[in-house]
Short mmCIF file of C-alpha atoms in Angstrom, two decimals:
data_model
loop_
_atom_site.label_atom_id
_atom_site.label_comp_id
_atom_site.label_asym_id
_atom_site.label_seq_id
_atom_site.Cartn_x
_atom_site.Cartn_y
_atom_site.Cartn_z
CA MET B 99 -0.43 -11.38 -13.39
CA PRO B 100 1.11 -10.59 -16.84
CA THR B 101 2.52 -7.04 -16.68
CA GLU B 102 3.61 -4.42 -19.75
CA ARG B 103 5.58 -1.44 -18.05
CA PHE B 104 6.28 1.46 -20.80
CA THR B 105 6.35 5.48 -20.20
CA PHE B 106 4.11 8.22 -20.62
CA PRO B 107 4.80 12.24 -20.78
CA GLY B 108 3.71 12.98 -17.16
CA HIS B 109 2.52 17.10 -15.92
CA ASP B 110 5.59 18.53 -18.15
CA GLY B 111 6.38 16.68 -20.87
CA GLN B 112 9.11 14.12 -19.05
CA GLN B 113 8.44 10.19 -19.58
CA LEU B 114 7.08 9.11 -16.55
CA ALA B 115 8.09 5.05 -15.65
CA ALA B 116 4.46 3.27 -15.62
CA ARG B 117 3.19 -0.42 -14.34
CA LEU B 118 0.06 -1.96 -16.06
CA ASP B 119 -1.04 -5.53 -14.08
CA LEU B 120 -3.53 -6.70 -16.23
CA PRO B 121 -5.46 -9.68 -15.37
CA ASP B 122 -4.67 -13.60 -15.89
CA GLY B 123 -8.32 -13.85 -17.33
CA PRO B 124 -10.78 -11.57 -18.45
CA TYR B 125 -10.14 -8.14 -18.03
CA LEU B 126 -13.52 -6.10 -16.08
CA SER B 127 -11.96 -2.51 -14.99
CA THR B 128 -9.27 -0.59 -14.50
CA ALA B 129 -7.90 1.23 -11.98
CA LEU B 130 -5.09 3.76 -11.04
CA PHE B 131 -2.70 3.95 -8.59
CA ALA B 132 -1.24 7.49 -6.75
CA HIS B 133 1.96 5.92 -4.37
CA CYS B 134 3.44 7.38 -1.01
CA PHE B 135 5.19 11.00 -0.27
CA THR B 136 9.16 10.16 -1.75
CA CYS B 137 7.98 5.95 -2.60
CA SER B 138 7.80 4.38 -5.89
CA LYS B 139 5.40 2.79 -6.97
CA ASP B 140 6.73 -0.98 -6.55
CA ILE B 141 6.58 -0.68 -2.70
CA PRO B 142 4.91 -3.85 -1.27
CA ALA B 143 1.39 -2.81 -0.01
CA ALA B 144 1.00 -1.27 -3.92
CA ARG B 145 1.73 -4.92 -5.41
CA ARG B 146 -0.61 -6.85 -2.38
CA ILE B 147 -3.13 -4.09 -3.75
CA ALA B 148 -2.09 -4.53 -7.64
CA ALA B 149 -2.83 -8.53 -7.43
CA ARG B 150 -5.68 -8.50 -5.26
CA LEU B 151 -7.55 -6.48 -8.44
CA SER B 152 -6.39 -7.28 -10.86
CA SER B 153 -7.49 -11.41 -9.90
CA MET B 154 -10.86 -9.81 -10.24
CA GLY B 155 -10.40 -9.11 -13.81
CA ILE B 156 -9.00 -5.21 -12.90
CA ALA B 157 -5.89 -3.63 -14.64
CA VAL B 158 -3.73 -1.70 -12.27
CA LEU B 159 -1.83 1.04 -13.45
CA ARG B 160 0.88 2.19 -11.35
CA PHE B 161 3.13 4.37 -12.43
CA ASP B 162 6.29 6.73 -10.47
CA PHE B 163 5.75 10.81 -10.22
CA THR B 164 8.33 13.08 -11.57
CA GLY B 165 10.93 12.54 -10.43
CA LEU B 166 10.99 9.75 -8.26
CA GLY B 167 11.35 5.58 -8.87
CA HIS B 168 12.01 4.62 -13.11
CA SER B 169 10.81 8.46 -14.08
CA GLU B 170 12.41 11.41 -15.97
CA GLY B 171 12.85 14.74 -14.45
CA GLU B 172 14.83 16.23 -10.54
CA PHE B 173 12.23 15.78 -7.57
CA GLU B 174 12.92 19.16 -6.26
CA ASN B 175 11.14 20.31 -9.64
CA THR B 176 8.24 18.22 -8.44
CA ASN B 177 5.00 19.73 -5.54
CA PHE B 178 1.75 18.81 -5.47
CA THR B 179 -0.16 20.10 -7.77
CA SER B 180 3.24 18.18 -10.26
CA ASN B 181 1.71 15.38 -8.32
CA VAL B 182 -2.11 16.23 -9.35
CA GLN B 183 -0.71 16.53 -12.89
CA ASP B 184 0.72 13.02 -13.53
CA LEU B 185 -1.68 12.31 -11.32
CA MET B 186 -4.65 13.39 -14.64
CA ALA B 187 -2.13 12.60 -17.48
CA ALA B 188 -2.52 9.02 -15.87
CA ASN B 189 -5.41 8.86 -16.38
CA ALA B 190 -5.31 10.84 -20.24
CA GLU B 191 -2.77 8.18 -20.95
CA LEU B 192 -5.51 4.87 -20.31
CA VAL B 193 -7.59 6.48 -21.65
CA LEU B 194 -6.04 6.61 -24.92
CA ARG B 195 -5.45 3.40 -24.71
CA GLY B 196 -9.34 2.44 -23.66
CA MET B 197 -8.62 1.76 -20.89
CA CYS B 198 -10.75 4.51 -18.45
CA PRO B 199 -10.65 4.07 -14.84
CA SER B 200 -13.68 3.99 -12.38
CA LEU B 201 -10.95 3.08 -9.24
CA LEU B 202 -9.07 5.39 -8.00
CA VAL B 203 -6.67 4.51 -5.26
CA GLY B 204 -3.63 6.93 -3.13
CA HIS B 205 -1.58 6.06 -0.34
CA SER B 206 -0.55 8.70 2.30
CA LEU B 207 0.48 11.42 0.34
CA GLY B 208 -0.68 9.62 -3.46
CA GLY B 209 -4.25 9.52 -1.59
CA ALA B 210 -4.47 13.15 -1.33
CA ALA B 211 -3.74 13.73 -5.06
CA VAL B 212 -5.89 11.42 -6.05
CA LEU B 213 -8.82 13.41 -3.24
CA LYS B 214 -7.60 16.43 -5.14
CA ALA B 215 -7.55 15.09 -9.23
CA ALA B 216 -10.49 12.52 -8.82
CA PRO B 217 -13.60 15.44 -9.35
CA GLU B 218 -11.87 16.37 -12.42
CA MET B 219 -11.90 12.72 -13.89
CA LYS B 220 -15.18 12.32 -14.86
CA ASN B 221 -15.03 8.82 -15.40
CA ILE B 222 -13.96 7.40 -11.52
CA LYS B 223 -16.89 5.51 -9.74
CA ALA B 224 -14.97 5.28 -6.18
CA ALA B 225 -12.10 6.72 -4.67
CA VAL B 226 -10.08 5.18 -1.69
CA THR B 227 -7.17 6.77 0.39
CA LEU B 228 -4.37 4.93 2.70
CA GLY B 229 -2.93 6.74 5.50
CA ALA B 230 -3.40 10.32 4.10
CA PRO B 231 -3.34 13.04 4.92
CA PHE B 232 -6.56 15.68 5.40
CA ASP B 233 -3.96 18.45 4.80
CA PRO B 234 -1.22 17.90 1.98
CA GLU B 235 0.99 20.38 4.10
CA HIS B 236 1.07 17.55 6.27
CA VAL B 237 4.51 16.33 4.57
CA THR B 238 6.50 18.44 6.42
CA LYS B 239 6.69 17.41 9.82
CA ASN B 240 8.66 14.54 7.78
CA PHE B 241 11.87 17.38 7.80
CA ALA B 242 10.44 19.66 10.50
CA ASP B 243 14.36 20.89 11.36
CA SER B 244 14.76 21.70 7.96
CA LEU B 245 12.00 24.08 6.52
CA PRO B 246 14.08 27.16 8.58
CA GLN B 247 16.72 26.20 6.07
CA ILE B 248 14.96 25.64 3.08
CA ILE B 249 13.31 28.75 3.56
CA ARG B 250 16.08 31.36 3.84
CA ASP B 251 18.21 28.95 0.59
CA GLY B 252 15.70 28.52 -1.11
CA VAL B 253 16.88 24.56 -1.07
CA ALA B 254 17.95 22.48 0.84
CA GLU B 255 18.60 18.11 1.14
CA VAL B 256 16.86 16.12 2.99
CA SER B 257 16.81 12.72 5.28
CA LEU B 258 13.22 10.26 4.13
CA GLY B 259 13.21 7.44 5.23
CA GLY B 260 17.02 6.90 5.05
CA ARG B 261 17.49 8.77 1.27
CA PRO B 262 18.71 12.76 0.37
CA PHE B 263 16.27 14.89 -1.13
CA ARG B 264 16.32 18.19 -2.38
CA ILE B 265 12.87 19.67 -1.45
CA SER B 266 12.71 23.69 -1.58
CA ASN B 267 11.40 25.98 -1.36
CA ASP B 268 8.34 26.13 -4.35
CA PHE B 269 7.02 22.64 -2.69
CA LEU B 270 6.35 24.08 0.92
CA LYS B 271 4.75 27.26 -0.57
CA ASP B 272 2.28 24.64 -3.25
CA ILE B 273 1.79 22.65 0.26
CA ALA B 274 0.76 25.41 2.12
CA LYS B 275 -2.00 26.18 -0.70
CA GLY B 276 -2.95 22.01 -1.34
CA LYS B 277 -6.85 22.67 0.54
CA LEU B 278 -8.28 19.79 -0.01
CA THR B 279 -11.60 20.79 1.64
CA PRO B 280 -13.55 21.72 -1.68
CA ALA B 281 -11.67 18.88 -3.21
CA ILE B 282 -13.71 15.84 -1.02
CA ALA B 283 -16.72 18.30 -0.48
CA GLY B 284 -17.24 18.38 -4.68
CA LEU B 285 -15.84 14.33 -4.90
CA ASN B 286 -18.86 12.34 -7.47
CA ALA B 287 -17.93 9.44 -6.54
CA ALA B 288 -18.18 6.18 -3.44
CA LEU B 289 -15.12 7.01 -0.67
CA LEU B 290 -13.26 4.68 0.84
CA VAL B 291 -10.40 5.49 3.89
CA LEU B 292 -8.48 2.95 4.97
CA HIS B 293 -6.50 4.31 7.71
CA ALA B 294 -4.42 2.72 10.77
CA PRO B 295 -5.10 4.25 14.13
CA ARG B 296 -1.09 4.38 15.82
CA ASP B 297 -0.43 4.89 12.24
CA ALA B 298 2.74 7.30 13.44
CA THR B 299 3.85 8.95 10.00
CA VAL B 300 0.18 11.00 9.67
CA SER B 301 -2.77 9.98 12.78
CA ILE B 302 -5.90 8.80 12.66
CA ASP B 303 -6.91 12.36 13.27
CA ASN B 304 -6.92 13.08 9.08
CA ALA B 305 -9.12 10.43 8.10
CA SER B 306 -11.24 11.69 10.67
CA GLU B 307 -11.36 14.83 9.43
CA ILE B 308 -11.41 13.81 4.92
CA PHE B 309 -14.27 11.02 5.99
CA LEU B 310 -16.29 13.99 7.87
CA ALA B 311 -16.13 16.34 4.31
CA ALA B 312 -17.09 14.40 2.06
CA LYS B 313 -20.67 13.02 1.52
CA HIS B 314 -22.52 10.27 1.03
CA PRO B 315 -21.74 7.47 0.08
CA LYS B 316 -18.44 6.89 2.43
CA SER B 317 -16.45 3.97 4.08
CA PHE B 318 -14.06 4.52 6.57
CA ILE B 319 -12.45 1.04 7.90
CA THR B 320 -9.59 1.20 10.16
CA LEU B 321 -6.19 -0.92 9.77
CA ASP B 322 -5.46 -2.37 12.83
CA GLY B 323 -2.38 -3.08 13.90
CA ALA B 324 -1.15 -2.00 10.36
CA ASP B 325 2.36 0.77 10.13
CA HIS B 326 2.13 3.71 7.45
CA LEU B 327 3.32 2.26 4.78
CA LEU B 328 1.51 -1.72 5.28
CA SER B 329 4.57 -3.17 5.48
CA ARG B 330 3.55 -6.14 6.80
CA ALA B 331 2.36 -8.50 4.53
CA ALA B 332 -0.86 -9.75 6.74
CA ASP B 333 -1.78 -5.88 6.41
CA ALA B 334 -1.58 -5.29 3.03
CA GLU B 335 -3.20 -8.61 2.00
CA TYR B 336 -5.69 -6.99 4.55
CA ALA B 337 -6.21 -3.57 3.08
CA ALA B 338 -6.84 -5.27 -0.52
CA ASP B 339 -8.79 -7.85 0.62
CA VAL B 340 -10.97 -4.77 1.76
CA ILE B 341 -10.47 -2.38 -1.28
CA ALA B 342 -10.79 -5.37 -3.50
CA THR B 343 -14.66 -5.69 -1.70
CA TRP B 344 -16.05 -2.63 -1.89
CA ALA B 345 -15.46 -1.33 -5.03
CA LYS B 346 -17.48 -4.42 -6.47
CA ARG B 347 -20.11 -3.09 -5.42
CA TYR B 348 -19.22 0.58 -6.71
CA ILE B 349 -18.04 0.30 -9.87
CA ASP B 350 -18.88 -1.82 -12.60
CA LEU B 351 -17.38 -5.53 -13.29
CA PRO B 352 -19.51 -7.23 -16.04
CA ARG B 353 -19.60 -10.98 -15.35
CA ALA B 354 -17.03 -12.96 -17.88
CA ALA B 355 -18.76 -14.50 -20.88
CA ALA B 356 -17.73 -18.23 -19.99
CA PRO B 357 -14.92 -19.94 -22.19
CA ILE B 358 -16.84 -22.42 -25.43
CA GLY B 359 -16.69 -26.14 -23.77
CA ALA B 360 -16.82 -24.48 -19.85
CA PRO B 361 -20.02 -23.95 -19.55
CA GLU B 362 -19.73 -22.81 -15.89
CA GLY B 363 -16.15 -20.83 -17.24
CA VAL B 364 -13.27 -21.14 -15.79
CA LEU B 365 -11.27 -20.99 -12.05
CA ARG B 366 -8.03 -19.91 -11.78
CA VAL B 367 -5.76 -21.06 -8.33
CA SER B 368 -2.82 -18.08 -8.33
CA GLU B 369 0.00 -18.23 -5.75
CA ALA B 370 -0.57 -16.09 -3.94
CA ASP B 371 1.88 -15.90 -0.90
CA PRO B 372 5.17 -18.30 -1.78
CA LYS B 373 7.09 -18.09 1.57
CA GLY B 374 3.74 -20.61 2.31
CA PHE B 375 0.12 -22.03 1.01
CA LEU B 376 -1.48 -19.32 0.66
CA GLN B 377 -3.55 -19.57 -2.83
CA ASP B 378 -5.94 -16.80 -4.50
CA VAL B 379 -9.20 -18.57 -5.83
CA GLN B 380 -10.93 -17.05 -8.68
CA SER B 381 -14.33 -18.70 -10.15
CA GLY B 382 -15.14 -15.00 -12.69
CA PRO B 383 -16.77 -12.09 -10.63
CA HIS B 384 -15.87 -14.16 -7.24
CA HIS B 385 -13.11 -14.59 -5.11
CA LEU B 386 -11.74 -17.44 -2.08
CA LEU B 387 -8.70 -17.84 -0.27
CA ALA B 388 -7.08 -21.86 0.26
CA ASP B 389 -4.41 -21.78 2.50
CA GLU B 390 -2.81 -24.88 5.00
CA PRO B 391 -3.06 -24.72 8.45
CA ALA B 392 -0.34 -23.00 10.51
CA ALA B 393 0.17 -26.67 12.10
CA TYR B 394 1.79 -27.22 7.50
CA GLY B 395 3.62 -24.71 6.76
CA GLY B 396 0.62 -21.89 6.35
CA THR B 397 -1.55 -19.54 7.06
CA ASN B 398 -4.48 -20.46 7.91
CA LYS B 399 -6.25 -17.75 6.06
CA GLY B 400 -8.33 -19.84 3.71
CA LEU B 401 -9.85 -23.61 3.05
CA THR B 402 -7.45 -25.95 3.01
CA PRO B 403 -8.06 -27.91 -1.06
CA TYR B 404 -9.97 -30.48 1.12
CA GLY B 405 -11.67 -28.47 3.33
CA PHE B 406 -12.58 -26.84 -0.36
CA LEU B 407 -13.63 -30.42 -2.15
CA SER B 408 -16.04 -31.04 1.13
CA ALA B 409 -17.40 -27.75 0.48
CA GLY B 410 -18.91 -29.07 -2.96
CA LEU B 411 -20.30 -31.95 -1.21
CA GLY B 412 -22.30 -30.43 1.18
CA ALA B 413 -23.60 -26.76 -0.60
CA CYS B 414 -25.07 -29.71 -3.18
CA THR B 415 -25.96 -31.90 -1.08
CA SER B 416 -28.82 -29.25 0.17
CA MET B 417 -29.32 -26.98 -3.59
CA THR B 418 -30.28 -30.58 -4.82
CA ILE B 419 -32.31 -31.16 -1.97
CA ARG B 420 -33.87 -27.95 -2.06
CA MET B 421 -34.54 -27.67 -5.41
CA TYR B 422 -36.66 -31.56 -4.68
CA ALA B 423 -38.11 -30.02 -1.80
CA ARG B 424 -39.40 -26.92 -3.36
CA ARG B 425 -40.75 -28.78 -7.08
CA LYS B 426 -42.47 -31.12 -4.94
CA GLY B 427 -43.64 -27.98 -2.93
CA TRP B 428 -42.68 -30.06 0.93
CA PRO B 429 -42.95 -28.21 4.03
CA LEU B 430 -39.26 -27.89 4.39
CA ALA B 431 -38.45 -24.21 6.04
CA SER B 432 -34.06 -25.51 6.09
CA VAL B 433 -31.41 -27.45 4.97
CA SER B 434 -27.89 -28.29 6.62
CA VAL B 435 -25.77 -31.03 5.74
CA ASP B 436 -22.05 -31.49 8.01
CA VAL B 437 -19.51 -33.41 6.78
CA THR B 438 -16.24 -34.60 7.48
CA HIS B 439 -13.70 -36.46 5.48
CA ASP B 440 -11.28 -39.21 6.26
CA LYS B 441 -8.51 -41.57 4.88
CA VAL B 442 -9.36 -45.39 4.85
CA HIS B 443 -7.70 -48.56 5.34
CA ALA B 444 -10.14 -49.96 1.56
CA GLN B 445 -10.92 -53.18 3.82
CA ASP B 446 -12.57 -51.62 6.03
CA ALA B 447 -14.87 -50.88 3.60
CA GLY B 448 -14.62 -54.31 2.56
CA ASN B 449 -12.09 -54.14 -0.20
CA GLU B 450 -9.55 -56.90 0.12
CA THR B 451 -6.15 -54.58 -0.93
CA LYS B 452 -4.98 -52.62 1.99
CA THR B 453 -4.57 -49.45 0.41
CA LYS B 454 -6.54 -46.59 1.93
CA ILE B 455 -10.02 -44.27 0.44
CA ASP B 456 -11.10 -41.22 0.99
CA SER B 457 -13.83 -41.34 3.33
CA PHE B 458 -16.89 -38.90 3.32
CA VAL B 459 -19.83 -38.44 6.87
CA ARG B 460 -23.24 -35.97 6.17
CA THR B 461 -25.11 -35.63 8.14
CA ILE B 462 -28.30 -34.35 6.97
CA SER B 463 -29.97 -31.52 9.25
CA LEU B 464 -33.85 -30.79 7.42
CA GLN B 465 -36.10 -27.97 8.86
CA GLY B 466 -39.91 -27.93 9.60
CA ASP B 467 -43.35 -29.86 9.05
CA LEU B 468 -41.82 -33.37 7.51
CA ASP B 469 -43.47 -36.57 7.79
CA ASP B 470 -41.06 -39.07 7.95
CA SER B 471 -41.55 -40.38 4.54
CA GLN B 472 -40.57 -37.49 3.35
CA ARG B 473 -37.66 -37.05 4.90
CA ALA B 474 -36.76 -40.52 2.98
CA ARG B 475 -37.29 -39.23 0.09
CA LEU B 476 -35.90 -36.60 0.70
CA LEU B 477 -32.49 -38.27 2.10
CA GLU B 478 -32.35 -40.59 -0.91
CA ILE B 479 -32.47 -37.76 -3.02
CA ALA B 480 -29.41 -36.56 -1.66
CA ASP B 481 -26.97 -39.26 -3.24
CA ARG B 482 -28.82 -37.74 -7.13
CA CYS B 483 -26.07 -34.88 -5.76
CA PRO B 484 -24.17 -34.19 -9.08
CA VAL B 485 -21.12 -33.46 -6.75
CA HIS B 486 -21.57 -36.90 -5.15
CA GLN B 487 -21.90 -38.65 -7.75
CA SER B 488 -18.52 -37.60 -9.07
CA LEU B 489 -16.89 -38.36 -6.27
CA GLU B 490 -18.36 -42.14 -6.08
CA ARG B 491 -17.67 -42.24 -9.94
CA SER B 492 -14.07 -43.00 -11.25
CA ASN B 493 -12.71 -39.55 -13.02
CA GLN B 494 -10.19 -38.42 -15.49
CA ILE B 495 -7.60 -35.64 -14.35
CA GLU B 496 -5.82 -34.27 -18.10
CA THR B 497 -2.80 -32.02 -16.23
CA LYS B 498 -1.19 -30.05 -19.48
CA LEU B 499 1.47 -26.96 -19.74
CA ALA B 500 0.47 -24.11 -20.18
#
């Protein structure tokens, strides 16, 4: 996916490092992502979610909060309120760029910041939290042993995720005031709560409280087997797919215009997993997955390429039969088409050469009060399916570099 890197001023004027992931195809909408406590915009879960949304035509802005990642400032001088203000600044930056966001996604404390900021962003139509705490003060569990020193000395260095961070007493005081109930109740957007039942960092009870405090429309989906950071690729991919599918119901995604000379648009296939064979298949607003079985080095998360070919033949056959029966007014109740594909030797088909050819077998089931002549005619009509005709004809495929 194309990416633009830039900086913008945060809550106190410090420059915040941002990454704007853009769609390969037409731009349809914008999302804003807030990362977890002491993380950065580049954690794997954020990358995967951004990639999935951008494949739908949704640009995604990720940025590092003040004092984290590649952003300026001292983490010691930040707090929950400053995170919310940084999020508001990111929203303002997108508005200035003519890319007003309609979707907010927040991970962990970033999710709490999303809930706090969303009511102030009138442009937001949908918000998503991933492993978010109901009470921002929950993060103090990560350095509970250091609380007495922080209160006594005003600041202390703590280890979070194997890295040192200086936490101030001002941070503790601020986060103690960060109650979310009023903000959640005033959320004028659809809400999706995603949480792992076995999250050892933020218990799933937090998700229940967020969900109960929110008004409809709201949804709650568990991320079974995932950890707090969604560190397994499969968990991050699942969360990304859920967010992408859910968001389409609440944000405006206009259908992209078809390019000149391509009446059905351009279908784009993008590699989703360089270590395997998983592919994102995007055609306008429609998203599919292509893969290979585990036995062939894939992860079996989608149809194989030949599976897509068989699906095209089966779908086109069923549609063609339905269209003809509808025009004739025949009592066709339902159609189903079973398609099998194999490689056979050409001589098996009466050809003297020993090369192999592709053999597709369709088994068509027609339900309804049809007589024998109608059934026979519909079987003939099946051969008029455009995909059937394309497969029978000699075809030309042109390949060129972009």
